[in-house]
Tab-separated table of C-alpha atoms in Angstrom:
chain	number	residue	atom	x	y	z
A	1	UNK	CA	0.000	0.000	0.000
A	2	UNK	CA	1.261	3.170	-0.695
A	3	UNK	CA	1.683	6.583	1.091
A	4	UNK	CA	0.075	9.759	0.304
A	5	UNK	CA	2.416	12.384	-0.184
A	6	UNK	CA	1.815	15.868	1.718
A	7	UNK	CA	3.854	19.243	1.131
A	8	UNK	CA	4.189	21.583	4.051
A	9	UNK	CA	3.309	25.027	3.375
A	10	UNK	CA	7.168	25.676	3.937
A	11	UNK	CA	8.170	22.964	1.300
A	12	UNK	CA	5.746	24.331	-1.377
A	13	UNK	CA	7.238	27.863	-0.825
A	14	UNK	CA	10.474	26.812	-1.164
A	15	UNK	CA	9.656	24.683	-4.298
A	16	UNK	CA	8.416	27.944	-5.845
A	17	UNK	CA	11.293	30.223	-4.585
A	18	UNK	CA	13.374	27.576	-6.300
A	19	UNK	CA	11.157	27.548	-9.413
A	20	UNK	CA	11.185	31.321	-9.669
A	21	UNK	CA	15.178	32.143	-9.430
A	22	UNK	CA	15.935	29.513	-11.963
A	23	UNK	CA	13.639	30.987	-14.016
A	24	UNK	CA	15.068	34.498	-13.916
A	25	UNK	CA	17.860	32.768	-16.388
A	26	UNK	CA	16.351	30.108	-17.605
A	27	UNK	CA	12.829	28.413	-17.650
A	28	UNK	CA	13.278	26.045	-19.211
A	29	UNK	CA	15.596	24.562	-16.786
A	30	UNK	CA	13.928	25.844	-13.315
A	31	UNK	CA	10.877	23.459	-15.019
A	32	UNK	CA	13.299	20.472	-15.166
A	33	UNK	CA	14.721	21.143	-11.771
A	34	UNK	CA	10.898	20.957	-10.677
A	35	UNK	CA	9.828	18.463	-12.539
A	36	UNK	CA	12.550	16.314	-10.969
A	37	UNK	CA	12.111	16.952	-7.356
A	38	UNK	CA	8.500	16.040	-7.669
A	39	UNK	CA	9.752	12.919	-9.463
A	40	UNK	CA	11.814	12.168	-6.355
A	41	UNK	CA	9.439	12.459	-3.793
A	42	UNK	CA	7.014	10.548	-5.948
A	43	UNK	CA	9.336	7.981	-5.277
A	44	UNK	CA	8.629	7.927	-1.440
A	45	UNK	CA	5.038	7.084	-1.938
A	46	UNK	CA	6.216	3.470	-2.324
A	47	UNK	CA	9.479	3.389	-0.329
A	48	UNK	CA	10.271	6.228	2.046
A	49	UNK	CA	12.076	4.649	4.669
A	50	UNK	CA	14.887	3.686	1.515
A	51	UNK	CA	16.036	7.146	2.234
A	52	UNK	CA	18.600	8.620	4.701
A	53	UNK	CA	17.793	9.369	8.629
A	54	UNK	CA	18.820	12.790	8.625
A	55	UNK	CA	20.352	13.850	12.110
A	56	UNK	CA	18.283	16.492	13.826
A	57	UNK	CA	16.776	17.714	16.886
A	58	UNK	CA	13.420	17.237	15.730
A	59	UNK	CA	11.254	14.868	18.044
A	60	UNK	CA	10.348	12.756	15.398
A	61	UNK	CA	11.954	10.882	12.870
A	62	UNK	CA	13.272	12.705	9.483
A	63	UNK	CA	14.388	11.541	6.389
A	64	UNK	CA	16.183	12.884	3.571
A	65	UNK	CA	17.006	12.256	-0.162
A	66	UNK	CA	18.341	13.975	-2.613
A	67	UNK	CA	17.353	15.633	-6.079
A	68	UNK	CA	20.229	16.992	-8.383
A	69	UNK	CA	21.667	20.077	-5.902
A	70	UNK	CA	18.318	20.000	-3.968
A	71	UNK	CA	17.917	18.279	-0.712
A	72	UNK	CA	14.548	17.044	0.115
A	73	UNK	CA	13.179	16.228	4.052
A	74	UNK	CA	10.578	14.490	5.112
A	75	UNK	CA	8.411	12.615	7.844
A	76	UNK	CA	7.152	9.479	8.118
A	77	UNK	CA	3.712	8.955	9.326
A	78	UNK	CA	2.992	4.909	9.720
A	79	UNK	CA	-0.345	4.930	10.991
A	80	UNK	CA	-1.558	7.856	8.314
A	81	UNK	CA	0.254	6.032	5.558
A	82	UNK	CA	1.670	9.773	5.082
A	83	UNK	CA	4.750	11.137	3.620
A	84	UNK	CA	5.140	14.805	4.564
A	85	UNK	CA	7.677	16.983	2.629
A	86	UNK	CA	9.072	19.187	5.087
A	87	UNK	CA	11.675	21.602	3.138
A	88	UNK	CA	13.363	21.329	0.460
A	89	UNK	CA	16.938	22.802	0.419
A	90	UNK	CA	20.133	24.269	-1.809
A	91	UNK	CA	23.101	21.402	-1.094
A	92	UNK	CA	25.364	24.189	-0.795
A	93	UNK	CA	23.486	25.978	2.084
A	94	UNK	CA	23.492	25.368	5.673
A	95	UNK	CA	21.878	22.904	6.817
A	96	UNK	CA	18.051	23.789	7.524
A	97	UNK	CA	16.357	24.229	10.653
A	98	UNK	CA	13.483	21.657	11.099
């Protein structure tokens, strides 16, 4: 069975920040970069604990995987059957606050 996949209203801006400066040059390209981080986390409908434990603070669990330069972390929720995108991040920038 697989998981539904929810973005955080943190995750979708970031998405769209993303989206937008790539598109400043090229949009063409800030659609591919898109395209493939939804690809990615369309991946962790059907096996999200194949990704990373990502080493936090946060009380629960969080997970990360990776798209091109673009970190992307996530929850687990079990008993939901629910992914929940939580940010998604430059590589090159320090590491997020979750």
């Amino acid at each position: 069975m697989e998981f539904d996949i929810i973005w955080s209203n943190r995750a979708r801006a970031e998405l769209r920040a993303i989206h937008d400066c790539i598109s400043l040059d090229n949009p063409t390209a800030a659609d591919r970069v898109r395209d493939a981080i939804y690809q990615r986390v369309e991946v962790l409908r059907g096996a999200p604990r194949l990704a990373q434990v990502y080493d936090c603070d946060s009380p629960n669990e969080v997970r990360h995987t990776v798209s091109g330069k673009y970190r992307i972390f996530f929850s687990i929720n079990e008993t939901e059957r629910r992914v929940e995108v939580l940010c998604v991040w430059h590589g090159a920038r320090q590491e997020p606050e979750l």
